PDB file of C-alpha atoms in Angstrom:
ATOM      1  CA  MET A1122     119.034 100.374  84.315  1.00  0.00           C
ATOM      2  CA  LYS A1123     116.706 102.997  85.879  1.00  0.00           C
ATOM      3  CA  LEU A1124     114.907 103.465  82.568  1.00  0.00           C
ATOM      4  CA  LEU A1125     114.488  99.685  82.252  1.00  0.00           C
ATOM      5  CA  CYS A1126     112.925  99.521  85.714  1.00  0.00           C
ATOM      6  CA  VAL A1127     110.486 102.285  84.850  1.00  0.00           C
ATOM      7  CA  MET A1128     109.532 100.516  81.615  1.00  0.00           C
ATOM      8  CA  LEU A1129     108.930  97.289  83.494  1.00  0.00           C
ATOM      9  CA  CYS A1130     106.732  99.086  86.018  1.00  0.00           C
ATOM     10  CA  VAL A1131     104.712 100.649  83.221  1.00  0.00           C
ATOM     11  CA  ALA A1132     104.311  97.313  81.482  1.00  0.00           C
ATOM     12  CA  LEU A1133     103.062  95.698  84.653  1.00  0.00           C
ATOM     13  CA  ALA A1134     100.706  98.558  85.484  1.00  0.00           C
ATOM     14  CA  CYS A1135      99.265  98.647  81.978  1.00  0.00           C
ATOM     15  CA  SER A1136      98.703  94.929  81.712  1.00  0.00           C
ATOM     16  CA  GLU A1137      95.293  95.169  83.376  1.00  0.00           C
ATOM     17  CA  SER A1138      92.731  96.087  80.728  1.00  0.00           C
ATOM     18  CA  SER A1139      89.912  96.806  83.167  1.00  0.00           C
ATOM     19  CA  GLY A1140      91.363 100.111  84.375  1.00  0.00           C
ATOM     20  CA  THR A1141      91.718  99.049  88.003  1.00  0.00           C
ATOM     21  CA  PRO A1142      93.822 101.500  90.029  1.00  0.00           C
ATOM     22  CA  VAL A1143      97.392 100.477  90.774  1.00  0.00           C
ATOM     23  CA  LYS A1144      96.609 100.598  94.494  1.00  0.00           C
ATOM     24  CA  ARG A1145      93.004 100.136  95.559  1.00  0.00           C
ATOM     25  CA  ASN A1146      91.449  99.573  98.946  1.00  0.00           C
ATOM     26  CA  SER A1147      88.099  97.862  99.419  1.00  0.00           C
ATOM     27  CA  PRO A1148      85.096 100.069  98.521  1.00  0.00           C
ATOM     28  CA  THR A1149      84.291 100.743 102.178  1.00  0.00           C
ATOM     29  CA  GLU A1150      87.787 102.150 102.698  1.00  0.00           C
ATOM     30  CA  MET A1151      88.216 103.825  99.348  1.00  0.00           C
ATOM     31  CA  GLU A1152      89.150 107.513  99.255  1.00  0.00           C
ATOM     32  CA  MET A1153      86.692 109.304  96.981  1.00  0.00           C
ATOM     33  CA  ALA A1154      86.518 112.672  95.236  1.00  0.00           C
ATOM     34  CA  THR A1155      86.082 115.486  97.725  1.00  0.00           C
ATOM     35  CA  SER A1156      83.693 118.431  97.507  1.00  0.00           C
ATOM     36  CA  LEU A1157      86.776 120.617  97.991  1.00  0.00           C
ATOM     37  CA  GLU A1158      87.492 119.984  94.301  1.00  0.00           C
ATOM     38  CA  GLU A1159      84.381 122.086  93.642  1.00  0.00           C
ATOM     39  CA  LEU A1160      85.289 124.902  96.017  1.00  0.00           C
ATOM     40  CA  GLY A1161      87.580 126.985  93.813  1.00  0.00           C
ATOM     41  CA  GLY A1162      84.875 127.862  91.311  1.00  0.00           C
ATOM     42  CA  ASN A1163      87.278 127.360  88.430  1.00  0.00           C
ATOM     43  CA  PHE A1164      86.860 125.456  85.166  1.00  0.00           C
ATOM     44  CA  GLU A1165      85.181 122.163  86.107  1.00  0.00           C
ATOM     45  CA  GLY A1166      85.782 123.124  89.728  1.00  0.00           C
ATOM     46  CA  ASP A1167      89.518 122.697  90.213  1.00  0.00           C
ATOM     47  CA  ILE A1168      91.253 123.693  86.941  1.00  0.00           C
ATOM     48  CA  VAL A1169      92.668 127.177  86.352  1.00  0.00           C
ATOM     49  CA  LEU A1170      92.819 127.937  82.619  1.00  0.00           C
ATOM     50  CA  SER A1171      95.025 130.397  80.780  1.00  0.00           C
ATOM     51  CA  PRO A1172      93.301 132.927  78.480  1.00  0.00           C
ATOM     52  CA  GLU A1173      94.330 130.768  75.511  1.00  0.00           C
ATOM     53  CA  GLN A1174      92.871 127.649  77.121  1.00  0.00           C
ATOM     54  CA  GLN A1175      89.699 129.537  77.972  1.00  0.00           C
ATOM     55  CA  SER A1176      89.366 130.489  74.307  1.00  0.00           C
ATOM     56  CA  ALA A1177      89.788 126.823  73.373  1.00  0.00           C
ATOM     57  CA  VAL A1178      86.822 126.008  75.595  1.00  0.00           C
ATOM     58  CA  GLU A1179      84.692 128.800  74.155  1.00  0.00           C
ATOM     59  CA  TYR A1180      85.601 128.539  70.471  1.00  0.00           C
ATOM     60  CA  GLY A1181      87.200 125.110  70.056  1.00  0.00           C
ATOM     61  CA  TYR A1182      90.021 126.236  67.792  1.00  0.00           C
ATOM     62  CA  THR A1183      92.821 124.401  69.609  1.00  0.00           C
ATOM     63  CA  THR A1184      93.348 121.643  72.133  1.00  0.00           C
ATOM     64  CA  LEU A1185      93.360 122.150  75.881  1.00  0.00           C
ATOM     65  CA  ILE A1186      96.143 119.629  76.278  1.00  0.00           C
ATOM     66  CA  GLY A1187      98.968 118.328  74.146  1.00  0.00           C
ATOM     67  CA  GLU A1188     102.532 119.152  73.189  1.00  0.00           C
ATOM     68  CA  ARG A1189     102.270 122.878  73.860  1.00  0.00           C
ATOM     69  CA  TYR A1190     101.384 122.298  77.528  1.00  0.00           C
ATOM     70  CA  LYS A1191     103.904 119.540  78.249  1.00  0.00           C
ATOM     71  CA  TRP A1192     106.688 120.139  80.735  1.00  0.00           C
ATOM     72  CA  PRO A1193     109.996 120.258  78.797  1.00  0.00           C
ATOM     73  CA  ASP A1194     112.026 117.059  79.011  1.00  0.00           C
ATOM     74  CA  SER A1195     109.334 115.621  81.343  1.00  0.00           C
ATOM     75  CA  ILE A1196     110.950 117.483  84.256  1.00  0.00           C
ATOM     76  CA  VAL A1197     108.735 119.392  86.694  1.00  0.00           C
ATOM     77  CA  PRO A1198     110.496 121.632  89.233  1.00  0.00           C
ATOM     78  CA  PHE A1199     108.429 122.169  92.364  1.00  0.00           C
ATOM     79  CA  GLN A1200     108.466 124.008  95.641  1.00  0.00           C
ATOM     80  CA  ILE A1201     106.272 123.331  98.674  1.00  0.00           C
ATOM     81  CA  ASP A1202     105.216 126.097 101.040  1.00  0.00           C
ATOM     82  CA  ILE A1203     106.724 124.744 104.243  1.00  0.00           C
ATOM     83  CA  ASN A1204     104.609 127.092 106.353  1.00  0.00           C
ATOM     84  CA  ALA A1205     101.359 125.642 104.994  1.00  0.00           C
ATOM     85  CA  PHE A1206     101.967 121.955 105.667  1.00  0.00           C
ATOM     86  CA  THR A1207     103.225 119.712 108.426  1.00  0.00           C
ATOM     87  CA  ARG A1208     106.220 117.481 107.775  1.00  0.00           C
ATOM     88  CA  VAL A1209     103.906 114.494 107.334  1.00  0.00           C
ATOM     89  CA  GLU A1210     101.770 116.398 104.812  1.00  0.00           C
ATOM     90  CA  ARG A1211     104.848 117.471 102.850  1.00  0.00           C
ATOM     91  CA  ASP A1212     106.013 113.862 102.797  1.00  0.00           C
ATOM     92  CA  ASN A1213     102.569 112.811 101.491  1.00  0.00           C
ATOM     93  CA  ILE A1214     102.816 115.314  98.629  1.00  0.00           C
ATOM     94  CA  VAL A1215     106.280 114.100  97.650  1.00  0.00           C
ATOM     95  CA  SER A1216     105.135 110.476  97.960  1.00  0.00           C
ATOM     96  CA  ALA A1217     102.326 111.150  95.464  1.00  0.00           C
ATOM     97  CA  MET A1218     104.893 112.615  93.077  1.00  0.00           C
ATOM     98  CA  ARG A1219     107.029 109.501  93.453  1.00  0.00           C
ATOM     99  CA  GLU A1220     104.041 107.304  92.587  1.00  0.00           C
ATOM    100  CA  ILE A1221     103.705 109.146  89.273  1.00  0.00           C
ATOM    101  CA  GLU A1222     107.450 108.858  88.669  1.00  0.00           C
ATOM    102  CA  LEU A1223     107.388 105.117  89.322  1.00  0.00           C
ATOM    103  CA  VAL A1224     105.227 104.447  86.270  1.00  0.00           C
ATOM    104  CA  SER A1225     106.276 107.233  83.904  1.00  0.00           C
ATOM    105  CA  CYS A1226     109.082 109.343  82.506  1.00  0.00           C
ATOM    106  CA  VAL A1227     107.948 112.373  84.524  1.00  0.00           C
ATOM    107  CA  ARG A1228     110.412 113.602  87.128  1.00  0.00           C
ATOM    108  CA  PHE A1229     109.541 116.054  89.896  1.00  0.00           C
ATOM    109  CA  VAL A1230     112.646 117.882  91.113  1.00  0.00           C
ATOM    110  CA  SER A1231     113.055 120.338  93.968  1.00  0.00           C
ATOM    111  CA  ARG A1232     113.329 123.821  92.545  1.00  0.00           C
ATOM    112  CA  THR A1233     116.617 125.673  92.790  1.00  0.00           C
ATOM    113  CA  THR A1234     116.800 128.562  90.273  1.00  0.00           C
ATOM    114  CA  GLU A1235     114.247 127.385  87.681  1.00  0.00           C
ATOM    115  CA  THR A1236     111.845 130.096  86.538  1.00  0.00           C
ATOM    116  CA  ASP A1237     109.130 127.628  85.510  1.00  0.00           C
ATOM    117  CA  TYR A1238     107.896 125.603  88.463  1.00  0.00           C
ATOM    118  CA  ILE A1239     104.910 124.431  90.492  1.00  0.00           C
ATOM    119  CA  MET A1240     104.356 126.134  93.815  1.00  0.00           C
ATOM    120  CA  VAL A1241     102.367 123.850  96.107  1.00  0.00           C
ATOM    121  CA  THR A1242     100.341 126.004  98.479  1.00  0.00           C
ATOM    122  CA  GLY A1243      97.900 125.155 101.244  1.00  0.00           C
ATOM    123  CA  ALA A1244      95.536 128.118 101.346  1.00  0.00           C
ATOM    124  CA  LYS A1245      92.685 127.468 103.761  1.00  0.00           C
ATOM    125  CA  ASP A1246      89.086 127.589 102.536  1.00  0.00           C
ATOM    126  CA  SER A1247      90.374 127.495  98.958  1.00  0.00           C
ATOM    127  CA  GLY A1248      89.980 123.819  98.119  1.00  0.00           C
ATOM    128  CA  CYS A1249      92.019 121.599  95.812  1.00  0.00           C
ATOM    129  CA  TRP A1250      92.949 123.100  92.423  1.00  0.00           C
ATOM    130  CA  SER A1251      95.711 123.482  89.866  1.00  0.00           C
ATOM    131  CA  PHE A1252      96.732 125.267  86.706  1.00  0.00           C
ATOM    132  CA  LEU A1253      96.438 123.098  83.590  1.00  0.00           C
ATOM    133  CA  GLY A1254      99.724 121.918  82.084  1.00  0.00           C
ATOM    134  CA  HIS A1255     102.998 123.818  81.781  1.00  0.00           C
ATOM    135  CA  ARG A1256     102.241 127.539  81.742  1.00  0.00           C
ATOM    136  CA  GLY A1257     105.603 129.234  82.283  1.00  0.00           C
ATOM    137  CA  GLY A1258     106.777 131.020  85.419  1.00  0.00           C
ATOM    138  CA  MET A1259     105.472 130.069  88.822  1.00  0.00           C
ATOM    139  CA  GLN A1260     102.140 128.248  88.729  1.00  0.00           C
ATOM    140  CA  THR A1261     100.129 127.332  91.779  1.00  0.00           C
ATOM    141  CA  LEU A1262      98.791 123.967  92.869  1.00  0.00           C
ATOM    142  CA  ASN A1263      96.687 124.343  96.019  1.00  0.00           C
ATOM    143  CA  LEU A1264      95.981 121.539  98.492  1.00  0.00           C
ATOM    144  CA  GLN A1265      93.876 122.625 101.432  1.00  0.00           C
ATOM    145  CA  PRO A1266      95.407 120.612 104.302  1.00  0.00           C
ATOM    146  CA  ASP A1267      92.086 119.678 105.911  1.00  0.00           C
ATOM    147  CA  GLY A1268      90.574 117.838 102.980  1.00  0.00           C
ATOM    148  CA  CYS A1269      92.982 117.562 100.039  1.00  0.00           C
ATOM    149  CA  MET A1270      95.581 115.233 101.516  1.00  0.00           C
ATOM    150  CA  ALA A1271      94.306 111.884 100.180  1.00  0.00           C
ATOM    151  CA  ARG A1272      96.959 110.299  97.974  1.00  0.00           C
ATOM    152  CA  GLY A1273      94.655 110.156  94.957  1.00  0.00           C
ATOM    153  CA  THR A1274      93.520 113.762  95.430  1.00  0.00           C
ATOM    154  CA  ILE A1275      97.124 114.938  95.341  1.00  0.00           C
ATOM    155  CA  ILE A1276      97.775 112.792  92.248  1.00  0.00           C
ATOM    156  CA  HIS A1277      94.589 114.184  90.660  1.00  0.00           C
ATOM    157  CA  GLU A1278      95.819 117.768  91.007  1.00  0.00           C
ATOM    158  CA  LEU A1279      99.350 116.844  89.905  1.00  0.00           C
ATOM    159  CA  LEU A1280      97.905 115.306  86.734  1.00  0.00           C
ATOM    160  CA  HIS A1281      96.068 118.569  86.058  1.00  0.00           C
ATOM    161  CA  SER A1282      99.408 120.349  86.375  1.00  0.00           C
ATOM    162  CA  LEU A1283     100.847 117.865  83.858  1.00  0.00           C
ATOM    163  CA  GLY A1284      98.082 118.749  81.395  1.00  0.00           C
ATOM    164  CA  PHE A1285      95.250 116.270  81.998  1.00  0.00           C
ATOM    165  CA  VAL A1286      91.558 117.151  82.331  1.00  0.00           C
ATOM    166  CA  HIS A1287      88.619 115.277  83.834  1.00  0.00           C
ATOM    167  CA  MET A1288      87.500 111.943  82.413  1.00  0.00           C
ATOM    168  CA  GLN A1289      83.805 112.827  82.125  1.00  0.00           C
ATOM    169  CA  SER A1290      84.684 115.670  79.703  1.00  0.00           C
ATOM    170  CA  ALA A1291      85.728 113.101  77.083  1.00  0.00           C
ATOM    171  CA  SER A1292      83.989 113.072  73.712  1.00  0.00           C
ATOM    172  CA  ASP A1293      82.810 109.455  74.186  1.00  0.00           C
ATOM    173  CA  ARG A1294      81.436 109.893  77.708  1.00  0.00           C
ATOM    174  CA  ASP A1295      77.752 109.622  76.707  1.00  0.00           C
ATOM    175  CA  PHE A1296      78.319 105.967  75.824  1.00  0.00           C
ATOM    176  CA  TYR A1297      79.430 105.285  79.401  1.00  0.00           C
ATOM    177  CA  VAL A1298      77.627 107.687  81.739  1.00  0.00           C
ATOM    178  CA  GLN A1299      74.372 109.586  81.845  1.00  0.00           C
ATOM    179  CA  ILE A1300      74.396 113.149  83.160  1.00  0.00           C
ATOM    180  CA  ASN A1301      71.428 113.800  85.431  1.00  0.00           C
ATOM    181  CA  TRP A1302      70.853 117.435  84.479  1.00  0.00           C
ATOM    182  CA  ASP A1303      67.858 117.717  86.812  1.00  0.00           C
ATOM    183  CA  ALA A1304      70.163 117.226  89.803  1.00  0.00           C
ATOM    184  CA  ILE A1305      72.583 119.971  88.719  1.00  0.00           C
ATOM    185  CA  PRO A1306      72.078 123.683  89.468  1.00  0.00           C
ATOM    186  CA  THR A1307      71.936 125.788  86.307  1.00  0.00           C
ATOM    187  CA  SER A1308      74.960 127.756  87.482  1.00  0.00           C
ATOM    188  CA  LYS A1309      76.998 124.526  87.683  1.00  0.00           C
ATOM    189  CA  ALA A1310      75.851 122.883  84.435  1.00  0.00           C
ATOM    190  CA  SER A1311      78.920 123.998  82.457  1.00  0.00           C
ATOM    191  CA  ASN A1312      81.060 121.735  84.652  1.00  0.00           C
ATOM    192  CA  PHE A1313      79.513 118.780  82.834  1.00  0.00           C
ATOM    193  CA  ASN A1314      80.160 119.925  79.274  1.00  0.00           C
ATOM    194  CA  ARG A1315      81.340 117.236  76.879  1.00  0.00           C
ATOM    195  CA  TYR A1316      84.148 118.339  74.554  1.00  0.00           C
ATOM    196  CA  SER A1317      85.034 117.117  71.087  1.00  0.00           C
ATOM    197  CA  SER A1318      88.240 115.174  70.503  1.00  0.00           C
ATOM    198  CA  ASN A1319      89.834 118.204  68.796  1.00  0.00           C
ATOM    199  CA  ILE A1320      89.689 120.055  72.134  1.00  0.00           C
ATOM    200  CA  ILE A1321      90.393 117.256  74.617  1.00  0.00           C
ATOM    201  CA  GLU A1322      92.743 114.516  73.450  1.00  0.00           C
ATOM    202  CA  ASP A1323      91.913 110.992  74.598  1.00  0.00           C
ATOM    203  CA  PHE A1324      95.072 109.483  73.059  1.00  0.00           C
ATOM    204  CA  GLY A1325      92.962 106.694  71.577  1.00  0.00           C
ATOM    205  CA  ILE A1326      92.480 105.151  75.022  1.00  0.00           C
ATOM    206  CA  PRO A1327      88.901 104.123  75.898  1.00  0.00           C
ATOM    207  CA  TYR A1328      86.816 105.723  78.639  1.00  0.00           C
ATOM    208  CA  ASP A1329      87.861 104.796  82.145  1.00  0.00           C
ATOM    209  CA  TYR A1330      85.403 104.554  85.038  1.00  0.00           C
ATOM    210  CA  ASP A1331      88.331 103.845  87.350  1.00  0.00           C
ATOM    211  CA  SER A1332      90.356 106.928  86.444  1.00  0.00           C
ATOM    212  CA  VAL A1333      91.634 109.085  89.278  1.00  0.00           C
ATOM    213  CA  MET A1334      90.576 111.965  86.995  1.00  0.00           C
ATOM    214  CA  HIS A1335      86.883 111.019  87.055  1.00  0.00           C
ATOM    215  CA  TYR A1336      84.340 113.100  88.980  1.00  0.00           C
ATOM    216  CA  GLY A1337      82.474 111.442  91.802  1.00  0.00           C
ATOM    217  CA  SER A1338      78.852 110.481  91.189  1.00  0.00           C
ATOM    218  CA  THR A1339      77.364 113.323  93.270  1.00  0.00           C
ATOM    219  CA  MET A1340      79.682 116.184  92.284  1.00  0.00           C
ATOM    220  CA  PHE A1341      78.008 119.588  91.845  1.00  0.00           C
ATOM    221  CA  ASN A1342      74.540 118.438  92.855  1.00  0.00           C
ATOM    222  CA  LYS A1343      71.875 120.683  94.355  1.00  0.00           C
ATOM    223  CA  GLY A1344      72.852 119.705  97.871  1.00  0.00           C
ATOM    224  CA  ASN A1345      70.431 116.815  98.203  1.00  0.00           C
ATOM    225  CA  GLY A1346      72.961 114.027  97.657  1.00  0.00           C
ATOM    226  CA  GLU A1347      71.405 113.054  94.335  1.00  0.00           C
ATOM    227  CA  GLU A1348      73.643 111.533  91.664  1.00  0.00           C
ATOM    228  CA  THR A1349      74.721 113.876  88.893  1.00  0.00           C
ATOM    229  CA  ILE A1350      76.653 111.208  86.961  1.00  0.00           C
ATOM    230  CA  VAL A1351      75.115 107.771  86.536  1.00  0.00           C
ATOM    231  CA  PRO A1352      77.356 105.045  85.047  1.00  0.00           C
ATOM    232  CA  LYS A1353      75.668 102.949  82.379  1.00  0.00           C
ATOM    233  CA  ARG A1354      77.450  99.841  83.618  1.00  0.00           C
ATOM    234  CA  PRO A1355      75.732  98.486  86.760  1.00  0.00           C
ATOM    235  CA  GLY A1356      77.758  98.412  89.964  1.00  0.00           C
ATOM    236  CA  VAL A1357      80.514 100.739  88.759  1.00  0.00           C
ATOM    237  CA  ILE A1358      82.161 103.060  91.291  1.00  0.00           C
ATOM    238  CA  ILE A1359      83.416 106.393  89.939  1.00  0.00           C
ATOM    239  CA  GLY A1360      85.453 109.145  91.558  1.00  0.00           C
ATOM    240  CA  GLN A1361      88.103 107.074  93.335  1.00  0.00           C
ATOM    241  CA  ARG A1362      90.988 109.039  94.843  1.00  0.00           C
ATOM    242  CA  VAL A1363      93.226 106.118  95.721  1.00  0.00           C
ATOM    243  CA  GLY A1364      95.723 106.236  92.873  1.00  0.00           C
ATOM    244  CA  LEU A1365      96.404 105.892  89.174  1.00  0.00           C
ATOM    245  CA  SER A1366      94.395 103.428  87.138  1.00  0.00           C
ATOM    246  CA  SER A1367      96.121 101.420  84.412  1.00  0.00           C
ATOM    247  CA  LYS A1368      94.535 103.665  81.762  1.00  0.00           C
ATOM    248  CA  ASP A1369      95.716 106.755  83.658  1.00  0.00           C
ATOM    249  CA  VAL A1370      99.204 105.302  83.379  1.00  0.00           C
ATOM    250  CA  LYS A1371      98.750 104.704  79.632  1.00  0.00           C
ATOM    251  CA  ARG A1372      97.622 108.294  79.047  1.00  0.00           C
ATOM    252  CA  LEU A1373     100.487 109.604  81.150  1.00  0.00           C
ATOM    253  CA  ASN A1374     102.999 107.644  79.132  1.00  0.00           C
ATOM    254  CA  TYR A1375     101.394 108.619  75.837  1.00  0.00           C
ATOM    255  CA  LEU A1376     101.825 112.341  76.559  1.00  0.00           C
ATOM    256  CA  TYR A1377     105.158 112.031  78.353  1.00  0.00           C
ATOM    257  CA  SER A1378     106.683 109.327  76.211  1.00  0.00           C
ATOM    258  CA  ASN A1379     110.363 110.258  76.360  1.00  0.00           C
ATOM    259  CA  CYS A1380     112.627 109.585  79.320  1.00  0.00           C
ATOM    260  CA  PHE A1381     115.570 111.968  79.302  1.00  0.00           C
TER     261      PHE A1381
END
């Protein structure tokens, strides 16, 4: 019966072809991508790669995501540093996990003796960042309390930990957005690299302006507020951190397709 309910939720969430987030506020109230996603100085700002994944970026001989980085049986043990977060903040983190569970086969479970697990930390002045996919052993997901507590921001980092990268890295992105290279410092230009489909899997699902995994329009600019990513469709808002879009849900269920 539980599996049936999950399937029904997925069907309902995926019925919207436009990619509208499952829960969206009006644009004036919408939580957007935070500059704290840039703070860590990692791959594309907030992704920590393994040496193997780094080689994939440099040489393109394997994919960054896929079966090898899936969590076994779609189960993700986790532990939250209780000293880093208030009770309300801890509840917000767990609530974001439950939102992912509601529309997928993924299950986040409190760690007991598992050796492979996510440790949710709240290091100050460190930003929002995560390891990419299942790595083995303890892997960190950091949510700076004063800036990374928006529901969509937490979901964004959790999806990195499940193995998903940023939307604007997709091989088809140039059909949908224009990168304003003049607004990007040379030292930050690599954050806007486009990767071929043999490195970043799109699961056959079209580009999604509404994805919770999309950069905001001014990410990594020179500090003048200028847009670095310009959508080719007029009036489009990118970088929402409200929640999963319908295409986010489809990708999630493509990679984690089995409910155990």
